[in-house]
Amino acid sequence: MQQNRIYSKVALDMFSVQLIWSLWFIGFVLLAQIVMVIISINTGNNIGDFILFSHGSTKIYMLVIGIISSYGFLTFYVNHGITRKDYFIGTAIAALGIAIALAVIATVITALEYGLIEWFNIPVSVDKTVTENVINSSDNSITIMLPKAIVSSSILVHSSSWIVSLLMYILNTLTYYVIGWFIGVGYYKYGWVIGFGFIASSLVFLITGDLLWGTELGEPLSNWFAFQSVNLPLWGSFVGSIILIALILVLIRALTREISIKM
Amino acid sequence: MTFAIDIRNLSLNYNDFTALKDMSFHLEGGKIYGLLGRNGAGKTSLLSLLSSFRKPSDGIIKIAGEAPFENANIMANVAFIYEKDYSDETEKVKGMLESAERYRPNYDAEYADYLINIFKLPLEKPVNKLSKGMQSALNVTLGLACRTPVTIFDEAYLGMDAPTREIFYKELLADQERHPRTIILSTHLVSEMDYLFDEVLIIDKGNLILHEEYETLASKGASITGSANTVDDFVSIMTQLSEQQLGGTKSVMVFGYLTEENRREAKQKGLDVGPISLQDLFIHLTREED
């Protein structure tokens, strides 16, 4: 019984701290999106809607806070008399919570975006089906690769498919969080030399994660592969993502089970 | 409720370095223990095992009869206070107190406020903006206010100035009186803290070389004071730890038990026999052999 209370405390605390960071982050992305809309009004280019636009940066953001979750919190919690197990369960729940919160916020902003554009008749074409899965800035200096599912399915007016976008957003960002957490734990436990090995294995996870969603592989390393993308049915992508996340979580737990705490 | 600590054949290795060798001892609950040892003797290694920061390489630790590692009931009741690197800690003093309150079952917020007051800590200031001394004062505030049945202070008072340390010692004794717990103080500042200890443990190169009640320890040696020649004559057959001379008066610390006869003889010769200082004993016991 007491066990229950402790990890839910950890989860709630981790969630609140990271939610505050996330609101700041979303604020900045929203600002960037507004700038893009303004540019687009002037140049007539298509832009991706918010859920599409924020997807790439949110993944990187989740990777970063995942890394912080080991360095920032493991010592802190054990020093407060929390077991490694409660830290692990609490952090994992909080990560899922953050992924859900970000996805919901992004979806709500996107809905508002469509609503506002229609309401004020803003002369901009926000697109859910940007061609070739790529968002380009007007001078091609920024290119964002987009996974196919989100591109072909983020039509918010059709409820069945915005739920798909939402779920995919959650799974994708959560994958990045646990990969960040995995890297952070590797560095925490083994120092920077072996830590590089964790970055290397994380690349494998990242590529696997992207492949699951049918993204064209952008990383130069993936030229080694005989294939550029795999085609999975949608449910296969979901199940694959969940298995990948579970696998990384199992590895993190194995690494932290008896980890020595840095002082 | 006090927690006893039982250590059996405890060892800790870091790769091929042995930090602790086959250590065994029993600490009764509710006492203050002084843990002395030179730099690198293994004090922090031992304390990090007690606080479940690491797992022992070998041997058994029992706190209140249970193995503490990953044991939520024990870990929540063991506090390990050490000098942390707070250079990246942007949390405010208030926030630090709040998280301690959230996770420590016996935390006493009123007592924490009282300590914050006497240490003059600013509640709204980020911890990394505090002076070293204030950071130490915050650490000991947390350590005392958590009222954990096992409370470990590992050199947690290093940054504090002498008057602040004095306040800490006073509060420690006063609160121990009200809420007895098992307190371990590891320290270099032997001479100013010795009166706090109920028992003393000295470790050297990973071995426990002494575990004794402080009172008994004081009778393990003596200080002989008197006129220089008489003192020299009297201590010539004894193990001498240190000496001090002022004009014709000399004081020598000797190691070893003084018999009744010794004491009578000293009295006849007009010599003063006083207790030995723990500091001298510590230095003697942990001296490097040449």
Coordinates of C-alpha atoms in Angstrom, one line a residue:
Chain A
M1 CA 0.0 0.0 0.0
Q2 CA 2.7 2.4 1.0
Q3 CA 4.6 1.4 -2.1
N4 CA 1.7 2.6 -4.2
R5 CA 1.6 5.9 -2.7
I6 CA 5.3 6.6 -3.2
Y7 CA 5.6 6.0 -6.9
S8 CA 2.4 7.9 -7.6
K9 CA 3.9 10.8 -5.6
V10 CA 7.0 10.6 -7.8
A11 CA 4.9 10.4 -10.9
L12 CA 2.8 13.4 -9.9
D13 CA 5.9 15.5 -9.0
M14 CA 7.8 14.6 -12.2
F15 CA 4.8 15.3 -14.2
S16 CA 4.2 18.7 -12.7
V17 CA 7.8 19.8 -13.1
Q18 CA 8.0 18.6 -16.7
L19 CA 4.6 20.0 -17.6
I20 CA 5.8 23.5 -16.7
W21 CA 8.9 23.0 -19.0
S22 CA 6.6 21.7 -21.7
L23 CA 4.2 24.7 -21.5
W24 CA 7.2 26.9 -22.1
F25 CA 8.4 24.7 -24.9
I26 CA 4.9 24.6 -26.6
G27 CA 4.8 28.4 -26.2
F28 CA 8.0 28.8 -28.3
V29 CA 6.8 26.4 -30.9
L30 CA 3.5 28.2 -31.2
L31 CA 5.4 31.4 -31.7
A32 CA 7.4 29.8 -34.5
Q33 CA 4.2 28.5 -36.1
I34 CA 2.7 32.0 -36.0
V35 CA 5.8 33.4 -37.7
M36 CA 5.4 30.6 -40.3
V37 CA 1.8 31.5 -40.9
I38 CA 2.8 35.2 -41.4
I39 CA 5.5 34.2 -43.8
S40 CA 3.1 32.0 -45.6
I41 CA 0.5 34.7 -46.0
N42 CA 3.1 36.8 -47.8
T43 CA 4.7 34.1 -49.9
G44 CA 1.7 32.0 -50.6
N45 CA 3.5 28.8 -49.7
N46 CA 1.7 25.9 -48.0
I47 CA 2.5 25.2 -44.4
G48 CA 1.8 22.3 -42.1
D49 CA -0.8 22.6 -39.4
F50 CA 0.4 22.8 -35.8
I51 CA 0.2 19.1 -35.0
L52 CA 2.4 18.5 -38.0
F53 CA 4.7 21.4 -37.4
S54 CA 5.3 20.7 -33.7
H55 CA 5.8 17.0 -34.2
G56 CA 9.5 17.1 -35.1
S57 CA 10.6 19.6 -32.5
T58 CA 8.5 17.9 -29.8
K59 CA 10.4 14.6 -30.4
I60 CA 13.7 16.3 -29.9
Y61 CA 12.4 18.1 -26.8
M62 CA 11.2 14.8 -25.4
L63 CA 14.7 13.3 -26.1
V64 CA 16.2 16.2 -24.1
I65 CA 13.9 16.0 -21.1
G66 CA 14.4 12.2 -21.1
I67 CA 18.1 12.6 -20.7
I68 CA 17.5 15.1 -17.9
S69 CA 15.2 12.6 -16.1
S70 CA 18.2 10.5 -15.1
Y71 CA 20.7 13.1 -14.2
G72 CA 18.2 15.5 -12.7
F73 CA 16.1 13.1 -10.7
L74 CA 17.7 9.8 -9.8
T75 CA 20.1 11.1 -7.2
F76 CA 17.5 13.5 -5.9
Y77 CA 14.9 10.7 -5.3
V78 CA 17.2 8.1 -3.8
N79 CA 18.6 10.7 -1.5
H80 CA 15.0 11.3 -0.4
G81 CA 14.8 7.7 0.5
I82 CA 12.9 6.6 -2.6
T83 CA 13.7 3.2 -4.1
R84 CA 15.1 2.9 -7.6
K85 CA 12.0 1.0 -8.4
D86 CA 9.6 3.7 -7.4
Y87 CA 11.7 6.2 -9.2
F88 CA 11.5 4.1 -12.4
I89 CA 7.8 3.5 -12.2
G90 CA 7.0 7.1 -11.3
T91 CA 9.2 8.5 -14.1
A92 CA 7.7 6.2 -16.7
I93 CA 4.2 7.2 -15.7
A94 CA 5.1 10.9 -15.8
A95 CA 6.7 10.4 -19.2
L96 CA 3.5 8.9 -20.6
G97 CA 1.5 11.7 -19.0
I98 CA 3.8 14.4 -20.6
A99 CA 3.5 12.7 -24.0
I100 CA -0.3 12.7 -23.7
A101 CA -0.4 16.3 -22.4
L102 CA 1.7 17.5 -25.3
A103 CA -0.3 15.6 -27.9
V104 CA -3.6 16.9 -26.5
I105 CA -2.3 20.5 -26.4
A106 CA -1.0 20.2 -29.9
T107 CA -4.4 18.8 -31.1
V108 CA -6.3 21.6 -29.4
I109 CA -4.0 24.2 -30.8
T110 CA -4.4 22.7 -34.3
A111 CA -8.2 22.7 -33.9
L112 CA -8.1 26.3 -32.9
E113 CA -5.8 27.0 -35.8
Y114 CA -8.3 25.6 -38.4
G115 CA -11.1 27.4 -36.6
L116 CA -9.4 30.8 -36.6
I117 CA -8.2 30.5 -40.2
E118 CA -11.8 29.7 -41.3
W119 CA -13.4 32.3 -39.0
F120 CA -11.2 35.2 -40.1
N121 CA -10.8 33.8 -43.6
I122 CA -7.0 34.1 -43.4
P123 CA -5.5 33.7 -46.8
V124 CA -3.2 30.8 -46.0
S125 CA -3.4 27.2 -47.0
V126 CA -2.7 25.1 -43.9
D127 CA -2.2 21.6 -45.3
K128 CA -2.6 18.2 -43.8
T129 CA -1.3 16.6 -46.9
V130 CA 1.9 18.4 -47.6
T131 CA 3.5 16.9 -50.6
E132 CA 6.4 14.5 -50.2
N133 CA 6.3 14.4 -46.4
V134 CA 8.5 17.4 -46.2
I135 CA 8.0 20.8 -44.8
N136 CA 10.3 23.4 -46.4
S137 CA 10.8 26.9 -45.2
S138 CA 10.5 29.3 -48.1
D139 CA 14.2 29.4 -48.9
N140 CA 14.7 25.6 -48.2
S141 CA 17.0 26.3 -45.3
I142 CA 14.8 24.3 -42.9
T143 CA 13.5 21.0 -43.9
I144 CA 11.3 18.9 -41.6
M145 CA 10.7 15.2 -42.5
L146 CA 7.3 14.0 -41.7
P147 CA 6.1 10.5 -41.1
K148 CA 3.5 9.3 -43.6
A149 CA 0.8 8.5 -41.1
I150 CA 0.6 11.9 -39.6
V151 CA 0.6 13.5 -43.1
S152 CA -2.1 11.3 -44.4
S153 CA -4.3 11.2 -41.4
S154 CA -4.2 14.5 -39.5
I155 CA -7.5 15.6 -40.9
L156 CA -9.0 16.9 -37.7
V157 CA -12.5 17.1 -39.1
H158 CA -12.7 13.3 -39.4
S159 CA -12.6 12.1 -35.8
S160 CA -11.4 8.6 -36.6
S161 CA -8.3 9.9 -38.1
W162 CA -7.5 12.7 -35.6
I163 CA -7.5 10.0 -32.9
V164 CA -4.9 8.2 -35.0
S165 CA -2.8 11.3 -35.2
L166 CA -3.1 11.9 -31.5
L167 CA -2.1 8.3 -30.6
M168 CA 0.7 8.4 -33.0
Y169 CA 1.9 11.7 -31.6
I170 CA 1.9 10.2 -28.1
L171 CA 3.8 7.0 -29.1
N172 CA 6.4 8.9 -31.2
T173 CA 7.2 11.5 -28.6
L174 CA 7.2 8.8 -25.8
T175 CA 9.7 6.8 -27.9
Y176 CA 12.0 9.7 -28.0
Y177 CA 11.6 10.3 -24.2
V178 CA 12.5 6.8 -23.3
I179 CA 15.5 6.8 -25.7
G180 CA 16.7 10.0 -24.0
W181 CA 16.2 8.4 -20.6
F182 CA 18.2 5.4 -21.8
I183 CA 21.1 7.5 -23.0
G184 CA 21.1 9.5 -19.8
V185 CA 21.1 6.3 -17.6
G186 CA 24.0 4.9 -19.7
Y187 CA 26.1 8.0 -19.1
Y188 CA 25.1 8.2 -15.5
K189 CA 26.1 4.6 -14.9
Y190 CA 29.2 4.2 -17.1
G191 CA 30.6 7.6 -17.8
W192 CA 31.2 9.2 -21.2
V193 CA 33.3 6.6 -23.0
I194 CA 30.8 3.7 -22.7
G195 CA 28.1 6.4 -22.8
F196 CA 28.9 6.8 -26.5
G197 CA 27.9 3.2 -27.0
F198 CA 24.5 4.1 -25.6
I199 CA 24.2 6.9 -28.2
A200 CA 25.1 4.4 -30.9
S201 CA 22.5 1.9 -29.8
S202 CA 20.0 4.7 -29.4
L203 CA 20.4 5.5 -33.1
V204 CA 19.2 1.9 -33.8
F205 CA 16.1 2.6 -31.7
L206 CA 15.5 5.9 -33.4
I207 CA 15.8 4.4 -36.9
T208 CA 13.6 1.5 -35.8
G209 CA 11.0 3.9 -34.5
D210 CA 11.0 6.0 -37.7
L211 CA 10.8 2.9 -39.9
L212 CA 7.8 1.7 -37.9
W213 CA 5.9 4.8 -39.0
G214 CA 7.1 4.5 -42.6
T215 CA 9.3 7.6 -42.5
E216 CA 11.8 7.9 -45.2
L217 CA 15.1 7.5 -43.5
G218 CA 16.9 10.8 -43.2
E219 CA 20.0 9.9 -41.3
P220 CA 23.1 9.3 -43.3
L221 CA 23.8 6.1 -41.4
S222 CA 20.7 4.5 -42.8
N223 CA 22.3 4.3 -46.2
W224 CA 23.8 1.1 -44.9
F225 CA 20.4 -0.5 -45.0
A226 CA 19.2 -2.3 -48.0
F227 CA 15.8 -0.7 -47.7
Q228 CA 14.7 2.9 -47.3
S229 CA 11.4 2.3 -45.6
V230 CA 9.1 -0.4 -44.6
N231 CA 5.4 -0.6 -45.1
L232 CA 3.3 -1.7 -42.2
P233 CA -0.4 -1.6 -41.7
L234 CA -1.4 1.1 -39.2
W235 CA -2.0 -1.3 -36.4
G236 CA 1.5 -2.8 -37.0
S237 CA 3.0 0.6 -36.5
F238 CA 1.1 1.0 -33.2
V239 CA 2.0 -2.4 -31.9
G240 CA 5.6 -2.1 -33.1
S241 CA 6.0 1.3 -31.3
I242 CA 4.5 -0.1 -28.1
I243 CA 6.9 -3.0 -28.2
L244 CA 9.9 -0.7 -28.9
I245 CA 9.0 1.5 -25.9
A246 CA 8.5 -1.5 -23.7
L247 CA 11.8 -3.0 -24.7
I248 CA 13.7 0.3 -23.9
L249 CA 11.9 0.5 -20.6
V250 CA 13.0 -3.0 -19.7
L251 CA 16.6 -2.1 -20.5
I252 CA 16.4 1.1 -18.4
R253 CA 15.0 -0.9 -15.5
A254 CA 17.7 -3.5 -15.8
L255 CA 20.4 -0.8 -15.9
T256 CA 19.0 1.1 -12.8
R257 CA 17.9 -1.9 -10.7
E258 CA 21.1 -1.7 -8.6
I259 CA 22.7 1.4 -9.9
S260 CA 25.2 3.2 -7.7
I261 CA 24.0 6.7 -7.0
K262 CA 26.3 9.6 -7.9
M263 CA 27.0 11.9 -5.0
Chain B
M1 CA 11.2 4.1 17.6
T2 CA 14.9 3.7 17.1
F3 CA 16.7 1.6 14.5
A4 CA 19.7 -0.6 15.2
I5 CA 22.3 -1.2 12.6
D6 CA 24.0 -4.5 12.1
I7 CA 26.9 -5.0 9.8
R8 CA 28.4 -8.5 9.1
N9 CA 31.5 -9.1 7.0
L10 CA 30.9 -6.1 4.9
S11 CA 33.1 -5.5 1.9
L12 CA 33.1 -3.0 -1.0
N13 CA 35.3 -3.1 -4.0
Y14 CA 35.5 -0.6 -6.8
N15 CA 36.9 -2.6 -9.7
D16 CA 40.2 -3.7 -8.3
F17 CA 40.3 -1.3 -5.4
T18 CA 39.1 -2.5 -2.0
A19 CA 37.3 0.3 -0.2
L20 CA 36.0 -1.7 2.8
K21 CA 37.3 -5.0 4.0
D22 CA 35.3 -7.5 5.9
M23 CA 33.8 -5.1 8.4
S24 CA 31.5 -6.1 11.2
F25 CA 29.9 -4.1 13.9
H26 CA 26.7 -3.4 15.7
L27 CA 25.2 0.0 16.5
E28 CA 22.5 0.2 19.0
G29 CA 19.5 2.4 18.2
G30 CA 19.2 5.9 19.7
K31 CA 22.8 6.8 20.1
I32 CA 25.2 9.3 18.5
Y33 CA 28.2 7.7 16.8
G34 CA 31.3 9.4 15.7
L35 CA 32.9 7.9 12.6
L36 CA 36.5 8.9 12.3
G37 CA 39.0 8.1 9.6
R38 CA 41.6 9.8 7.5
N39 CA 40.9 11.0 3.9
G40 CA 40.2 7.9 1.8
A41 CA 39.8 5.6 4.8
G42 CA 36.4 4.5 3.5
K43 CA 34.0 6.6 5.6
T44 CA 31.9 7.8 2.7
S45 CA 31.9 4.3 1.2
L46 CA 30.6 2.9 4.4
L47 CA 27.9 5.6 4.7
S48 CA 26.8 5.2 1.1
L49 CA 26.2 1.5 1.7
L50 CA 24.1 2.3 4.9
S51 CA 22.0 4.8 2.9
S52 CA 21.5 2.4 -0.1
F53 CA 23.4 4.6 -2.5
R54 CA 25.4 1.4 -3.4
K55 CA 25.1 -2.3 -3.0
P56 CA 27.8 -4.0 -1.0
S57 CA 30.2 -6.3 -2.8
D58 CA 29.9 -8.8 0.0
G59 CA 28.5 -9.1 3.5
I60 CA 25.2 -8.1 5.1
I61 CA 23.7 -4.9 6.3
K62 CA 20.6 -4.9 8.5
I63 CA 18.8 -1.8 9.6
A64 CA 16.0 -2.4 12.1
G65 CA 16.5 -6.1 11.2
E66 CA 15.9 -5.7 7.5
A67 CA 18.2 -5.4 4.5
P68 CA 17.9 -1.7 3.4
F69 CA 18.8 -1.9 -0.3
E70 CA 15.7 -1.1 -2.4
N71 CA 13.6 -1.6 0.8
A72 CA 11.1 1.3 0.7
N73 CA 10.3 1.1 4.4
I74 CA 13.9 1.3 5.4
M75 CA 15.1 3.8 2.8
A76 CA 12.4 6.3 3.7
N77 CA 13.8 6.2 7.3
V78 CA 17.4 6.7 6.5
A79 CA 18.7 10.2 5.7
F80 CA 22.2 10.7 4.3
I81 CA 23.4 14.3 4.5
Y82 CA 26.6 15.1 2.7
E83 CA 28.1 18.1 1.0
K84 CA 26.3 18.3 -2.3
D85 CA 27.3 20.2 -5.4
Y86 CA 24.6 22.8 -5.5
S87 CA 26.0 24.8 -8.4
D88 CA 23.1 23.7 -10.7
E89 CA 20.4 23.7 -8.1
T90 CA 18.0 26.5 -9.0
E91 CA 15.3 25.4 -6.6
K92 CA 14.6 27.8 -3.7
V93 CA 15.2 26.9 -0.1
K94 CA 11.5 26.7 0.4
G95 CA 11.1 24.2 -2.4
M96 CA 13.9 22.0 -0.9
L97 CA 12.0 21.9 2.4
E98 CA 8.8 21.1 0.6
S99 CA 10.2 18.1 -1.2
A100 CA 11.7 16.8 2.1
E101 CA 8.3 17.2 3.7
R102 CA 6.7 15.3 0.8
Y103 CA 8.9 12.3 1.0
R104 CA 10.0 12.0 4.7
P105 CA 7.3 10.4 6.9
N106 CA 8.5 12.0 10.2
Y107 CA 9.4 15.5 8.8
D108 CA 8.6 18.3 11.2
A109 CA 7.8 21.5 9.3
E110 CA 7.6 23.6 12.5
Y111 CA 11.0 22.5 13.6
A112 CA 12.4 23.1 10.1
D113 CA 11.1 26.7 10.3
Y114 CA 12.7 27.1 13.7
L115 CA 16.1 25.9 12.3
I116 CA 15.8 28.1 9.2
N117 CA 15.3 31.0 11.5
I118 CA 18.3 30.4 13.8
F119 CA 20.5 29.6 10.7
K120 CA 19.1 32.8 9.1
L121 CA 18.4 31.1 5.8
P122 CA 16.5 33.0 3.1
L123 CA 13.5 30.9 2.1
E124 CA 13.0 32.6 -1.3
K125 CA 16.6 32.4 -2.5
P126 CA 17.7 29.7 -5.0
V127 CA 20.0 27.2 -3.4
N128 CA 22.9 27.8 -5.9
K129 CA 22.9 31.5 -4.9
L130 CA 23.6 30.6 -1.2
S131 CA 27.0 30.8 0.3
K132 CA 28.8 27.5 1.1
G133 CA 28.1 27.9 4.7
M134 CA 24.4 28.5 4.1
Q135 CA 24.2 25.5 1.9
S136 CA 25.7 23.4 4.7
A137 CA 23.2 24.9 7.1
L138 CA 20.4 24.0 4.8
N139 CA 21.7 20.4 4.6
V140 CA 21.8 20.0 8.3
T141 CA 18.4 21.7 8.6
L142 CA 17.0 19.0 6.3
G143 CA 18.8 16.3 8.2
L144 CA 17.5 17.3 11.6
A145 CA 14.0 18.2 10.5
C146 CA 13.5 14.9 8.6
R147 CA 13.7 13.2 12.1
T148 CA 14.6 9.9 10.3
P149 CA 15.4 7.0 12.7
V150 CA 18.8 6.7 11.0
T151 CA 20.4 10.1 10.2
I152 CA 23.9 10.2 8.7
F153 CA 25.9 13.4 8.5
D154 CA 28.9 13.0 6.3
E155 CA 31.1 16.0 6.9
A156 CA 28.0 18.0 6.3
Y157 CA 29.3 20.9 8.4
L158 CA 32.5 21.7 6.5
G159 CA 31.3 24.9 5.0
M160 CA 29.9 26.4 8.2
D161 CA 31.9 28.8 10.3
A162 CA 32.6 28.0 14.0
P163 CA 29.6 29.8 15.5
T164 CA 27.2 28.1 13.1
R165 CA 28.7 24.7 13.8
E166 CA 28.2 25.4 17.5
I167 CA 24.5 26.1 16.9
F168 CA 24.3 22.8 14.9
Y169 CA 25.9 20.8 17.8
K170 CA 23.6 22.4 20.3
E171 CA 20.5 21.7 18.2
L172 CA 21.7 18.1 17.5
L173 CA 21.9 17.3 21.1
A174 CA 18.7 19.1 22.0
D175 CA 16.7 17.3 19.3
Q176 CA 18.3 14.0 20.1
E177 CA 17.1 14.5 23.6
R178 CA 13.5 15.0 22.4
H179 CA 13.5 12.5 19.5
P180 CA 16.2 9.9 20.0
R181 CA 17.5 8.3 16.8
T182 CA 20.6 6.7 15.5
I183 CA 22.9 9.4 14.4
I184 CA 26.2 8.9 12.7
L185 CA 28.6 11.8 12.4
S186 CA 31.6 11.4 10.2
T187 CA 34.1 14.1 10.8
H188 CA 37.7 15.5 10.6
L189 CA 36.9 18.0 13.3
V190 CA 37.5 15.5 16.1
S191 CA 38.5 17.9 18.8
E192 CA 35.5 20.1 18.6
M193 CA 32.9 17.3 18.2
D194 CA 34.2 14.6 20.5
Y195 CA 31.7 15.6 23.3
L196 CA 28.8 14.7 21.0
F197 CA 29.7 11.1 20.6
D198 CA 28.2 8.2 22.7
E199 CA 30.4 5.8 20.8
V200 CA 33.4 6.2 18.5
L201 CA 34.3 4.1 15.4
I202 CA 37.7 4.6 13.8
I203 CA 38.3 3.2 10.3
D204 CA 41.6 3.1 8.5
K205 CA 42.3 1.8 5.0
G206 CA 38.9 0.1 4.8
N207 CA 39.2 -1.6 8.2
L208 CA 37.4 -0.9 11.4
I209 CA 40.2 -0.5 13.9
L210 CA 38.3 0.7 16.9
H211 CA 34.7 0.7 18.2
E212 CA 34.4 1.9 21.7
E213 CA 32.2 3.9 24.0
Y214 CA 33.6 7.4 24.3
E215 CA 33.9 7.2 28.0
T216 CA 35.9 3.9 27.9
L217 CA 38.1 5.4 25.1
A218 CA 39.1 8.3 27.4
S219 CA 40.6 5.7 29.8
K220 CA 42.7 4.2 27.0
G221 CA 45.3 6.8 27.6
A222 CA 46.0 9.8 29.6
S223 CA 47.6 13.2 29.6
I224 CA 50.4 13.6 32.1
T225 CA 51.2 17.2 33.1
G226 CA 53.9 18.5 35.4
S227 CA 57.4 19.8 35.5
A228 CA 59.3 18.7 32.4
N229 CA 61.9 16.4 34.0
T230 CA 59.4 14.6 36.2
V231 CA 57.1 14.1 33.3
D232 CA 59.8 12.8 31.0
D233 CA 61.0 10.4 33.7
F234 CA 57.4 9.1 34.4
V235 CA 56.4 8.6 30.7
S236 CA 59.7 7.1 29.6
I237 CA 58.4 3.5 29.5
M238 CA 55.0 4.4 28.0
T239 CA 53.8 4.9 24.4
Q240 CA 53.8 8.7 23.9
L241 CA 51.4 10.2 21.4
S242 CA 52.2 13.9 21.6
E243 CA 53.8 16.5 23.9
Q244 CA 53.4 20.1 24.6
Q245 CA 55.7 22.3 26.6
L246 CA 55.3 25.7 28.1
G247 CA 58.3 27.0 30.1
G248 CA 59.1 24.3 32.6
T249 CA 55.7 22.7 32.4
K250 CA 55.2 19.8 30.0
S251 CA 52.2 17.8 29.0
V252 CA 52.5 14.4 27.3
M253 CA 49.7 12.2 25.9
V254 CA 50.3 8.6 26.6
F255 CA 48.5 5.6 25.1
G256 CA 47.7 2.5 27.2
Y257 CA 45.8 1.8 30.3
L258 CA 47.2 3.4 33.5
T259 CA 47.1 1.2 36.6
E260 CA 46.1 2.4 40.0
E261 CA 49.7 2.2 41.0
N262 CA 50.7 4.4 38.1
R263 CA 48.2 6.9 39.1
R264 CA 49.4 6.9 42.8
E265 CA 52.9 7.3 41.7
A266 CA 52.0 10.2 39.4
K267 CA 50.2 11.9 42.3
Q268 CA 53.2 11.4 44.6
K269 CA 55.5 13.0 42.0
G270 CA 53.1 16.0 41.8
L271 CA 51.9 15.2 38.3
D272 CA 48.4 15.8 36.9
V273 CA 46.7 12.9 35.2
G274 CA 44.0 14.0 32.8
P275 CA 41.9 12.3 30.1
I276 CA 43.4 11.8 26.7
S277 CA 42.0 13.7 23.8
L278 CA 40.2 11.7 21.1
Q279 CA 42.1 13.8 18.5
D280 CA 45.5 12.5 19.8
L281 CA 44.2 9.0 19.9
F282 CA 42.8 9.2 16.4
I283 CA 46.1 10.6 15.0
H284 CA 48.1 7.9 16.8
L285 CA 45.9 5.0 15.7
T286 CA 45.8 6.1 12.0
R287 CA 49.4 7.2 11.7
E288 CA 51.1 6.0 8.5
E289 CA 54.0 3.7 9.3
D290 CA 57.3 4.9 7.9

